[in-house]
Every structure is written in C-alpha cells, then in structure tokens.
Coordinates of C-alpha atoms and ligand atoms in Angstrom, one line a residue:
M132 CA 54.1 -71.2 -70.7
I133 CA 51.6 -73.4 -72.6
K134 CA 52.9 -72.0 -75.9
K135 CA 56.4 -72.8 -74.9
F136 CA 55.3 -76.3 -74.1
I137 CA 53.5 -76.8 -77.4
R138 CA 56.5 -75.4 -79.2
R139 CA 58.7 -77.8 -77.4
I140 CA 56.6 -80.8 -78.4
L141 CA 56.3 -79.6 -82.0
G142 CA 59.9 -78.9 -82.1
Q143 CA 60.7 -82.4 -81.0
K144 CA 58.3 -83.8 -83.6
Q145 CA 60.1 -81.9 -86.3
K146 CA 63.4 -83.1 -85.2
V147 CA 62.3 -86.7 -85.4
E148 CA 60.8 -86.4 -88.9
D149 CA 63.9 -88.0 -90.1
H150 CA 63.3 -91.4 -88.7
T151 CA 66.8 -92.7 -89.4
K152 CA 68.3 -90.5 -86.7
P153 CA 67.2 -90.7 -83.1
V154 CA 66.6 -87.9 -80.7
T155 CA 68.8 -88.6 -77.7
L156 CA 67.6 -87.8 -74.2
G157 CA 69.8 -87.8 -71.1
P158 CA 68.7 -88.9 -67.6
K159 CA 67.6 -85.4 -66.6
E160 CA 65.3 -85.2 -69.6
H161 CA 63.7 -88.6 -69.4
G162 CA 63.8 -89.1 -65.6
I163 CA 64.1 -92.9 -65.7
D164 CA 64.8 -94.3 -62.3
P165 CA 67.8 -96.7 -62.8
Q166 CA 66.6 -98.7 -59.7
L167 CA 63.6 -100.0 -61.7
V168 CA 66.0 -101.7 -64.2
S169 CA 66.6 -105.4 -63.5
P170 CA 70.3 -106.0 -62.6
N171 CA 70.3 -109.0 -65.0
A172 CA 69.2 -106.8 -67.9
V173 CA 72.1 -104.6 -67.1
R174 CA 74.4 -107.6 -67.0
V175 CA 73.3 -108.6 -70.5
T176 CA 73.7 -105.1 -72.1
Q177 CA 77.0 -104.7 -70.3
T178 CA 78.4 -108.0 -71.5
L179 CA 77.4 -107.3 -75.1
Q180 CA 78.8 -103.9 -75.0
E181 CA 82.1 -105.1 -73.5
A182 CA 82.3 -107.5 -76.4
G183 CA 82.1 -104.6 -78.8
F184 CA 78.4 -104.7 -79.7
R185 CA 75.6 -102.2 -79.3
A186 CA 72.9 -103.2 -76.8
F187 CA 69.8 -101.6 -75.4
L188 CA 66.7 -102.2 -73.5
V189 CA 63.8 -101.9 -75.9
G190 CA 60.0 -101.9 -76.3
G191 CA 57.6 -102.3 -73.4
A192 CA 60.3 -102.1 -70.7
V193 CA 61.5 -98.6 -71.9
R194 CA 57.9 -97.5 -72.2
D195 CA 57.1 -98.6 -68.6
L196 CA 60.3 -97.1 -67.2
L197 CA 59.4 -93.8 -68.8
L198 CA 56.0 -94.1 -67.1
G199 CA 57.6 -94.9 -63.8
I200 CA 56.3 -98.4 -63.8
K201 CA 58.5 -101.4 -62.9
P202 CA 58.7 -103.4 -66.1
K203 CA 57.6 -107.1 -65.8
D204 CA 60.1 -108.2 -68.3
F205 CA 63.1 -106.8 -70.2
D206 CA 63.7 -107.2 -73.9
I207 CA 67.1 -106.4 -75.3
A208 CA 68.0 -105.3 -78.8
T209 CA 71.5 -105.6 -80.2
D210 CA 73.5 -105.6 -83.4
A211 CA 75.1 -108.9 -82.4
T212 CA 73.8 -112.0 -84.3
P213 CA 72.1 -114.7 -82.3
E214 CA 75.2 -116.9 -82.6
Q215 CA 77.4 -114.0 -81.3
V216 CA 75.0 -113.5 -78.4
K217 CA 74.8 -117.1 -77.5
R218 CA 78.6 -117.4 -77.2
L219 CA 78.7 -114.6 -74.6
F220 CA 76.5 -116.3 -72.0
R221 CA 76.6 -119.6 -70.1
R222 CA 72.9 -120.2 -70.3
A223 CA 71.7 -118.9 -73.6
F224 CA 69.4 -120.7 -76.1
I225 CA 68.6 -119.8 -79.6
I226 CA 64.8 -119.9 -80.1
G227 CA 62.8 -119.9 -83.3
K228 CA 63.5 -121.1 -86.7
R229 CA 62.6 -118.2 -89.0
F230 CA 63.6 -115.2 -86.9
Q231 CA 65.9 -116.3 -84.3
I232 CA 66.1 -114.7 -80.8
V233 CA 68.2 -115.7 -77.8
H234 CA 66.9 -116.5 -74.4
V235 CA 69.4 -115.7 -71.8
M236 CA 68.8 -117.2 -68.4
F237 CA 69.9 -116.1 -65.0
G238 CA 68.3 -118.4 -62.4
Q239 CA 64.6 -118.0 -62.9
D240 CA 65.1 -114.7 -64.8
L241 CA 64.7 -114.9 -68.6
L242 CA 65.8 -112.1 -70.9
E243 CA 65.0 -112.0 -74.5
V244 CA 67.8 -110.8 -76.8
T245 CA 66.8 -109.8 -80.4
T246 CA 69.1 -108.8 -83.2
F247 CA 68.0 -105.5 -84.9
R248 CA 65.5 -106.4 -87.6
G249 CA 65.8 -105.1 -91.1
S250 CA 63.1 -103.2 -92.9
S251 CA 62.3 -105.6 -95.6
S252 CA 58.6 -105.8 -95.4
E253 CA 58.2 -104.4 -99.0
G254 CA 59.7 -107.5 -100.5
A255 CA 58.6 -110.0 -97.8
P256 CA 56.2 -112.7 -98.7
K257 CA 52.5 -111.9 -97.9
D258 CA 49.2 -113.7 -97.9
E259 CA 46.4 -112.6 -100.2
H260 CA 45.2 -110.0 -97.6
G261 CA 48.6 -108.4 -97.3
R262 CA 49.6 -110.1 -94.1
V263 CA 53.4 -110.5 -93.9
L264 CA 54.2 -114.2 -93.6
R265 CA 58.0 -114.1 -93.3
D266 CA 60.3 -111.3 -92.5
N267 CA 63.6 -112.3 -91.1
T268 CA 66.4 -110.1 -92.1
F269 CA 68.8 -108.3 -89.8
G270 CA 69.2 -104.6 -90.0
E271 CA 70.2 -101.2 -88.5
Q272 CA 68.7 -99.9 -85.3
H273 CA 66.6 -97.3 -87.2
E274 CA 65.1 -100.1 -89.3
D275 CA 64.4 -102.0 -86.2
A276 CA 62.6 -99.0 -84.7
V277 CA 60.4 -98.5 -87.8
R278 CA 59.1 -102.1 -87.6
R279 CA 57.9 -101.7 -84.1
D280 CA 54.2 -101.1 -83.6
F281 CA 53.7 -97.9 -81.6
T282 CA 55.9 -94.8 -81.1
I283 CA 55.9 -95.5 -77.3
N284 CA 57.2 -99.0 -77.9
A285 CA 60.0 -98.0 -80.2
M286 CA 62.5 -96.4 -77.8
Y287 CA 65.9 -97.8 -76.8
Y288 CA 67.5 -97.3 -73.4
D289 CA 71.2 -97.8 -72.7
P290 CA 71.7 -98.5 -69.0
A291 CA 75.4 -97.6 -69.2
T292 CA 75.0 -94.1 -70.6
Q293 CA 71.4 -93.8 -69.3
N294 CA 70.4 -92.3 -72.6
V295 CA 67.1 -92.9 -74.3
L296 CA 67.1 -93.1 -78.2
D297 CA 63.8 -92.0 -79.7
Y298 CA 63.2 -92.4 -83.4
H299 CA 59.5 -91.7 -83.7
G300 CA 58.5 -89.1 -81.2
G301 CA 57.7 -91.7 -78.5
I302 CA 58.7 -89.4 -75.6
A303 CA 56.2 -86.7 -76.7
D304 CA 53.5 -89.4 -77.1
I305 CA 54.2 -90.8 -73.6
R306 CA 53.9 -87.3 -72.2
N307 CA 50.6 -86.7 -74.1
K308 CA 49.4 -90.1 -73.3
T309 CA 48.8 -90.9 -76.9
L310 CA 48.9 -94.2 -78.6
R311 CA 50.1 -93.7 -82.2
I312 CA 51.0 -96.4 -84.6
I313 CA 54.3 -95.9 -86.6
G314 CA 53.9 -95.4 -90.3
V315 CA 50.6 -95.6 -92.3
P316 CA 48.0 -97.2 -90.0
E317 CA 46.1 -99.1 -92.7
A318 CA 49.4 -100.6 -94.0
R319 CA 50.6 -101.6 -90.6
Y320 CA 47.3 -103.3 -89.6
R321 CA 47.3 -105.1 -92.9
E322 CA 50.9 -106.4 -92.4
D323 CA 49.9 -107.7 -89.1
P324 CA 46.3 -107.5 -87.9
V325 CA 47.2 -108.5 -84.4
R326 CA 48.2 -104.9 -84.0
L327 CA 44.4 -104.1 -84.0
L328 CA 44.2 -106.0 -80.7
R329 CA 47.4 -104.4 -79.4
V330 CA 46.0 -100.9 -79.8
V331 CA 43.0 -101.8 -77.6
R332 CA 45.1 -103.5 -75.0
F333 CA 47.6 -100.7 -74.6
A334 CA 45.0 -97.9 -74.7
A335 CA 43.0 -99.6 -72.0
K336 CA 46.0 -100.8 -69.9
L337 CA 47.9 -97.5 -70.0
N338 CA 44.7 -95.3 -70.1
F339 CA 46.1 -93.6 -73.3
T340 CA 44.0 -91.9 -76.0
I341 CA 44.3 -93.5 -79.4
D342 CA 45.5 -91.0 -82.0
A343 CA 42.7 -90.2 -84.5
A344 CA 44.6 -91.6 -87.6
T345 CA 45.5 -94.7 -85.6
Q346 CA 41.9 -95.2 -84.5
A347 CA 40.1 -94.5 -87.8
P348 CA 40.7 -97.7 -89.8
I349 CA 40.2 -100.1 -86.8
A350 CA 36.5 -100.9 -87.3
V351 CA 36.8 -101.3 -91.0
M352 CA 39.9 -103.5 -90.8
A353 CA 38.6 -105.6 -87.9
P354 CA 37.7 -108.7 -90.1
L355 CA 41.4 -109.1 -91.0
I356 CA 41.8 -110.7 -87.5
N357 CA 40.0 -113.8 -88.9
N358 CA 43.0 -114.4 -91.1
V359 CA 45.6 -114.6 -88.4
P360 CA 46.7 -118.0 -87.1
A361 CA 44.5 -118.8 -84.1
A362 CA 47.4 -119.4 -81.8
R363 CA 48.7 -115.9 -82.2
V364 CA 45.3 -114.4 -81.6
F365 CA 45.0 -116.5 -78.5
D366 CA 48.3 -115.3 -77.2
E367 CA 47.3 -111.7 -77.7
M368 CA 43.8 -112.3 -76.2
L369 CA 45.4 -113.9 -73.2
K370 CA 47.7 -110.9 -72.7
L371 CA 44.7 -108.7 -73.0
L372 CA 42.7 -110.6 -70.4
M373 CA 45.7 -110.8 -68.1
S374 CA 46.5 -107.1 -68.4
G375 CA 44.8 -106.1 -65.2
Q376 CA 42.4 -104.1 -67.3
A377 CA 40.5 -106.9 -68.9
L378 CA 37.1 -105.3 -68.4
A379 CA 38.2 -102.0 -69.9
C380 CA 39.8 -103.9 -72.8
L381 CA 36.7 -105.9 -73.5
Q382 CA 34.6 -102.8 -73.5
Q383 CA 37.0 -101.1 -75.9
L384 CA 37.0 -104.2 -78.1
R385 CA 33.2 -104.0 -78.3
K386 CA 33.4 -100.3 -79.0
E387 CA 35.8 -100.8 -81.9
G388 CA 33.7 -103.7 -83.2
L389 CA 36.6 -106.1 -82.7
H390 CA 35.0 -108.7 -80.5
H391 CA 33.0 -110.5 -83.2
G392 CA 35.7 -112.6 -84.6
L393 CA 37.5 -113.2 -81.3
L394 CA 35.0 -114.9 -79.1
P395 CA 32.2 -115.6 -81.5
L396 CA 29.8 -116.4 -78.8
L397 CA 30.8 -113.6 -76.5
D398 CA 28.6 -110.9 -78.1
V399 CA 25.6 -113.1 -77.6
V400 CA 26.5 -113.7 -74.0
L401 CA 27.1 -110.0 -73.4
E402 CA 23.6 -109.2 -74.7
Q403 CA 21.9 -111.3 -72.1
P404 CA 21.7 -109.4 -68.8
L405 CA 22.7 -112.3 -66.7
G406 CA 25.6 -113.3 -69.0
E407 CA 26.8 -109.7 -69.1
K408 CA 26.7 -109.5 -65.3
F409 CA 28.6 -112.7 -64.9
V410 CA 31.3 -111.8 -67.4
R411 CA 31.6 -108.3 -65.8
L412 CA 32.0 -109.8 -62.3
A413 CA 34.5 -112.4 -63.5
L414 CA 36.7 -109.9 -65.3
S415 CA 36.6 -107.3 -62.5
S416 CA 37.7 -110.0 -60.0
T417 CA 40.4 -111.1 -62.4
D418 CA 41.6 -107.5 -62.7
A419 CA 41.6 -107.1 -58.9
R420 CA 43.7 -110.2 -58.5
I421 CA 46.2 -109.2 -61.2
Q422 CA 46.5 -105.7 -59.7
Q423 CA 47.3 -107.3 -56.3
G424 CA 49.9 -109.5 -57.9
K425 CA 47.9 -112.7 -57.3
P426 CA 48.0 -115.5 -59.9
V427 CA 45.1 -115.9 -62.4
S428 CA 44.4 -119.1 -64.3
P429 CA 43.6 -118.8 -68.0
G430 CA 41.3 -121.8 -67.6
F431 CA 39.2 -120.0 -65.0
L432 CA 39.0 -116.9 -67.2
F433 CA 37.9 -118.7 -70.3
A434 CA 35.5 -120.9 -68.3
S435 CA 33.9 -117.6 -67.1
L436 CA 33.7 -116.0 -70.5
L437 CA 32.0 -119.0 -72.0
W438 CA 29.8 -120.1 -69.1
H439 CA 26.6 -118.7 -70.2
Q440 CA 26.9 -120.3 -73.6
V441 CA 27.3 -123.6 -71.7
V442 CA 24.3 -122.8 -69.5
E443 CA 22.2 -122.2 -72.6
K444 CA 23.1 -125.5 -74.2
W445 CA 22.9 -127.3 -70.8
T446 CA 19.3 -126.1 -70.5
A447 CA 18.5 -127.1 -74.0
Y448 CA 19.9 -130.7 -73.6
Q449 CA 17.9 -131.1 -70.4
A450 CA 14.7 -129.8 -72.1
A451 CA 15.4 -132.5 -74.7
G452 CA 15.2 -135.2 -72.0
E453 CA 18.9 -135.5 -71.1
Y454 CA 19.9 -136.0 -67.4
P455 CA 21.6 -132.9 -65.9
I456 CA 25.1 -134.3 -65.6
P457 CA 25.4 -135.8 -69.1
A458 CA 23.6 -132.7 -70.4
L459 CA 26.3 -130.5 -68.9
H460 CA 29.1 -132.6 -70.5
L461 CA 27.4 -132.4 -73.9
A462 CA 27.0 -128.7 -73.5
A463 CA 30.7 -128.3 -72.5
D464 CA 31.8 -130.4 -75.5
D465 CA 29.8 -128.2 -77.9
V466 CA 31.2 -125.0 -76.6
L467 CA 34.7 -126.3 -76.4
N468 CA 34.6 -127.7 -79.9
S469 CA 33.3 -124.5 -81.4
Q470 CA 35.8 -122.4 -79.5
T471 CA 38.9 -124.5 -79.8
E472 CA 39.3 -123.8 -83.5
K473 CA 38.8 -120.1 -83.2
L474 CA 40.8 -119.6 -80.1
A475 CA 43.3 -122.4 -80.3
L476 CA 42.6 -123.2 -76.7
Q477 CA 45.4 -125.2 -75.4
R478 CA 44.5 -128.6 -74.2
K479 CA 45.4 -127.9 -70.6
I480 CA 43.3 -124.8 -70.5
A481 CA 40.3 -126.6 -72.1
S482 CA 40.6 -129.4 -69.6
D483 CA 40.7 -126.9 -66.7
M484 CA 37.6 -125.2 -68.1
R485 CA 35.8 -128.6 -68.3
D486 CA 36.8 -129.4 -64.7
I487 CA 35.4 -126.1 -63.4
W488 CA 32.2 -126.5 -65.3
A489 CA 31.7 -130.2 -64.4
M490 CA 32.1 -129.4 -60.7
Q491 CA 29.1 -127.0 -60.6
P492 CA 26.3 -129.5 -60.3
R493 CA 28.3 -131.4 -57.7
F494 CA 28.1 -128.4 -55.4
E495 CA 24.3 -128.9 -55.3
R496 CA 24.6 -132.4 -53.9
R497 CA 24.8 -131.7 -50.2
V498 CA 24.2 -135.2 -48.9
G499 CA 26.3 -138.1 -47.7
K500 CA 29.9 -138.3 -48.9
S501 CA 29.5 -136.1 -52.0
P502 CA 30.6 -132.8 -50.4
Y503 CA 33.6 -134.5 -48.7
K504 CA 34.7 -135.9 -52.0
L505 CA 34.4 -132.5 -53.6
L506 CA 36.6 -131.0 -50.8
E507 CA 39.4 -133.3 -52.1
H508 CA 39.0 -132.2 -55.7
L509 CA 42.3 -130.7 -56.9
R510 CA 40.5 -127.7 -58.5
L511 CA 38.1 -127.2 -55.6
R512 CA 39.2 -123.6 -55.1
A513 CA 38.6 -122.6 -58.7
G514 CA 35.3 -124.5 -58.8
Y515 CA 34.2 -122.8 -55.6
D516 CA 35.2 -119.3 -56.7
F517 CA 33.2 -120.0 -59.9
L518 CA 30.2 -121.0 -57.8
L519 CA 30.5 -117.7 -55.9
L520 CA 30.5 -115.8 -59.2
R521 CA 27.3 -117.6 -60.2
C522 CA 25.7 -116.6 -56.9
A523 CA 26.9 -113.0 -57.2
S524 CA 25.5 -112.7 -60.7
G525 CA 22.1 -113.9 -59.6
E526 CA 22.2 -117.0 -61.6
I527 CA 21.7 -119.2 -58.6
D528 CA 20.6 -118.7 -55.0
A529 CA 23.2 -117.1 -52.8
E530 CA 22.4 -119.6 -50.1
L531 CA 24.4 -122.3 -51.9
G532 CA 27.5 -120.3 -52.0
E533 CA 27.1 -119.3 -48.3
W534 CA 26.6 -122.9 -47.4
W535 CA 29.8 -123.9 -49.2
T536 CA 31.8 -121.1 -47.6
A537 CA 30.7 -122.3 -44.2
F538 CA 31.3 -125.9 -45.1
I539 CA 34.9 -125.3 -46.3
E540 CA 35.7 -123.3 -43.2
A541 CA 34.0 -125.6 -40.7
D542 CA 35.7 -128.3 -38.7
G543 CA 34.5 -131.9 -38.7
A544 CA 31.6 -131.4 -36.3
G545 CA 30.6 -128.2 -37.9
R546 CA 30.5 -129.9 -41.3
E547 CA 28.2 -132.6 -39.9
V548 CA 25.9 -129.9 -38.6
L549 CA 25.8 -128.2 -41.9
L550 CA 25.2 -131.5 -43.7
A551 CA 22.3 -132.3 -41.4
G552 CA 21.0 -129.0 -42.5
K553 CA 20.3 -128.0 -38.9
P554 CA 20.3 -124.3 -38.3
K555 CA 22.9 -123.4 -35.7
S556 CA 20.3 -122.5 -33.1
G557 CA 18.9 -126.0 -33.2
S558 CA 15.4 -124.9 -33.7
E559 CA 12.7 -127.2 -34.9
T560 CA 12.6 -126.3 -38.6
G561 CA 14.6 -128.1 -41.3
P562 CA 14.9 -131.8 -41.6
A563 CA 12.9 -132.4 -38.4
K564 CA 9.8 -131.8 -40.6
K565 CA 10.1 -135.1 -42.2
R566 CA 10.8 -137.2 -39.2
P567 CA 7.5 -137.2 -37.4
R568 CA 5.9 -138.8 -40.4
R569 CA 8.5 -141.5 -40.7
R570 CA 8.2 -142.3 -37.1
G571 CA 4.4 -142.4 -37.2
G572 CA 4.0 -139.1 -35.4
R573 CA 5.2 -140.4 -32.1
G574 CA 6.1 -137.2 -30.4
R575 CA 8.6 -134.6 -31.7
Q576 CA 10.0 -134.3 -28.3
K577 CA 11.6 -137.7 -28.5
D578 CA 13.0 -137.2 -31.9
A579 CA 14.6 -134.0 -31.0
S580 CA 16.4 -135.6 -28.1
L581 CA 17.5 -138.5 -30.2
N582 CA 19.1 -136.1 -32.7
E583 CA 20.9 -134.3 -29.9
G584 CA 22.3 -137.4 -28.3
G585 CA 23.4 -139.5 -31.1
E586 CA 25.4 -138.9 -34.2
Ligands
ATP640 P1 53.9 -105.8 -72.4 O1 54.3 -105.0 -71.3 O2 52.4 -106.0 -72.3 O3 54.6 -107.1 -72.6 P2 55.3 -105.0 -74.7 O4 55.3 -103.7 -75.4 O5 56.6 -105.5 -74.1 O6 54.1 -104.9 -73.7 P3 55.4 -107.4 -76.2 O7 54.3 -108.1 -76.9 O8 56.2 -108.0 -75.1 O9 54.7 -106.0 -75.7 O10 56.4 -106.9 -77.4 C1 57.6 -106.4 -77.2 C2 57.9 -105.3 -78.2 O11 58.0 -105.9 -79.5 C3 56.9 -104.2 -78.3 O12 57.1 -103.2 -77.4 C4 57.0 -103.7 -79.8 O13 58.1 -102.9 -79.9 C5 57.4 -105.0 -80.5 N1 56.2 -105.7 -81.0 C6 55.5 -106.7 -80.4 N2 54.5 -107.1 -81.2 C7 54.6 -106.4 -82.3 C8 53.8 -106.3 -83.5 N3 52.7 -107.1 -83.7 N4 54.1 -105.5 -84.5 C9 55.2 -104.6 -84.3 N5 56.0 -104.6 -83.2 C10 55.7 -105.5 -82.2
MG641 MG1 56.8 -107.4 -73.2

C-alpha cells in the first residue's frame, strides 16, 4: 500500500520532469469543491473563454482550493493581452506601467487578470546582485508556470472543465505538505530576494515543511533582502504579519536568520524579556483576530512591534531631564525616522502608530476632564487595547487597565465614582485620607456624610 503510494508520487514526478507539458487532473483526482470558487471568478474565465481565449484560476487560489480552504482572492491567467481583456468587461482597468495587469471589478469584488508571462529572465536587466529589474514579456502557459515561486503556487484550474494543470509536481507537494521552490533555489532567490520571505510565510501559514534544497540557501542569502526596494519588503512583511500566523512566521524568520534586515530593532527587542513578552502577546492577539475574521490595523501591529524601542528611548530622554510627554514624542520621532526608511512605513500607518503611542501617558491622568477627553479620541479603542497589552506583559500595573475597562463600560455616575477613586463599597480608604488634614481634622464623620450627599 505504502509502496504503491510512493510509486504513484514518484511516477507523477517523472511525468512532470518535462515542465513544458502539464499533468492534467480531473475533478475526481484533485477533489476541488466548485462551491468554493467565487462566481465572479467563473464569470471572468467564462467570458474570456467565450471570446476564444484560454483562461484559468492560478496561484494562491488554486493552492487553497486544493487544500479545501476558501480562497480570499482569485487571480486569473490568460493568453489574452491586457487590451483584449479590458475590452471584454464593463469595469476593467489596466494597472501598471511595466508589466500590465487588468483589474476587473464586479461591485466590491476585484479580480486580477494577468497575461501569461514569458520566460525571459536570462536576458532581463538585473542589478549588481542579480536581482531582476524588469521582466515584462508575454509568453506561453508553461513559461508562466516556471516563473512562479513554488510548485504549489504554479497550478491552473479551469472552472469550465474542472481540470487542474500541474507543470511542476505541485499536487504531490500539496499532498506531502512540502514547500518547494521551482528551479534552482539560489538562482530564484537571487532573481527576487522577496521569495526568501515568502518561503517563511507559506511554511508557517500552511504548516508545510520546507524542502531541504529550498531551505539550504536561505540563511546565506538573507542579506540580499537589503537590496530590495523598501516598499516591496513592506508589502510582503505586512502579508506575513496579517497571515493569521504572524507569531509562527516571526519565529521562523528568526530561525532562518532573516529578521535582521527587516525590523532592525526587533532583534534587540526580542532579546529583552519584557519586549519579547509584549511582542508575543501582540502577535498572538492579532493572529486570533485574523482567524476570527476581525479587522486588524497595520498601525497597531507596527506600534506593538516597535513599542519597546520607544520605551527605551522614552526612558533615556526622561533621564536626560526631558518631561514625560515631550520625551515620548522625541522617542517616537527617533523610532519612526529610523524605521521609515527600512520599512517604507506609509504615512498613514506611521501617524496611527504615533497616535497609539501618544495616548499612553494620557491613560495615566485620571483626574478632572482628561479621561472624558480621551473617551472621545477617535483611536481610543486602539489605544486602550494597547494599554491592555502593556498591562498583560507586566510593563505596567494591571490596575490601570482594569480601571479603564471599568471607566469605559460605566455610566455617568459610575464614571464619577471611579474618578473620585472611591472603592465601590464606600469604605474609608482612598482619597478620604487627605481630607481630614485639609479640613483641620474636624471629624471624619462629617466629611464622609458630605461626600455622600453632594456631588
Ligand atoms: P496569498 O493567499 O497569501 O495571497 P498567493 O500565492 O496568492 O498567496 P500572492 O502574493 O497573491 O500570493 O501572489 C499570487 C501568485 O503570484 C503566487 O501564487 C505565485 O504564483 C506568483 N508570485 C507572487 N509573488 C511571486 C514572486 N515573488 N516570485 C514568483 N512568483 C510570485
Ligand atoms: Mg493572492
């Protein structure tokens, strides 16, 4: 039985050695549930096919369908040129200058249609490290397949015939839960070092094993990431952090030695016990939210990742004589300035991070109008969630978080009670301590009754 299974897999591998011809699998062999395919994706492939073109779902969508997961988006590959695609749909937009793709819209739904790419990377212009700079020729389907990153990301599904076309043994790798890069690993990483991050993301997200040859060059080639335009690294980092397995991804990044160039300060943070605990908590709560389908803000994520760096500088500025609030702003500036370049933090994200950080000392002012003002802050929820993380990590006293939880939930009178700092039982402790002195010690009895009667 096992022998037969192995033979089947090996047999399949031999068949796909010729990467210009696909292995075709019918619905019984691959088991894709057509219900998981978006009707709009079917509309697009159907329209293209009726106009005489070839059209398939491709990439992550096919991989997810084969794993029985509902894909979050659908990419389509076709032999029609972008102009030809655009003409077939009412709301279609050609995007990109160098390699054009078409965005086809149906209501809120966006489908990305890409013309098969040609395999011209040999002659394509490269930088001095071998990274491909421009590569924009159209080609055959098998050429398109060979340019994709992993075997499991290089399959094509035709919703009409329900056939899967597999050029690189992707089906076998899906079944073995193996992540395998197409072609010679070193060469593929050199062409595009972002693939180093993608390996980690897919391995952690899908819980796949990285094939030995795919894995081997990662640590050595890690520094190539520094060469990639920051905006691309940022996009890929964001995908990684929003994958629902951010914690696992980050652990794997560290294991592969890939985190150094990415968040230059993160390794320092992770080596401090408090920082590590904070990042861990932040990422596991992010993962939980994503797994529950709740939204996650990139600003909150990056604010968490870099918080302990801010704390360190905040403390240093205060030690140098700065007041707490300006010291925090200076610390935030320093951290944002040093990270913006590396991470290409978009302005909106950086400003969200600053808001979340700047709110933190305001939570400590529990007198007068301050807490009420904070309640009206547009980003209160994010700031408060952040405060709770600080409590949970042991950075600050849990009492502050509990107080704010109570304050946010309370009604008007309840808030007054909380502000007065009076324990709910109305006992004699708390602010009452101060009063006898102010009033010249004339009987606690009277004070207490005054407090009860008046506001
Ligand atoms: P996800 O579900 O996380 O979106 P995905 O596989 O769809 O995963 P995308 O980044 O959306 O990932 O890319 C779509 C497809 O484009 C991939 O499946 C792969 O075939 C191809 N691709 C993307 N990035 C690269 C790359 N850097 N090198 C080669 N092929 C790539
Ligand atoms: Mg995708």
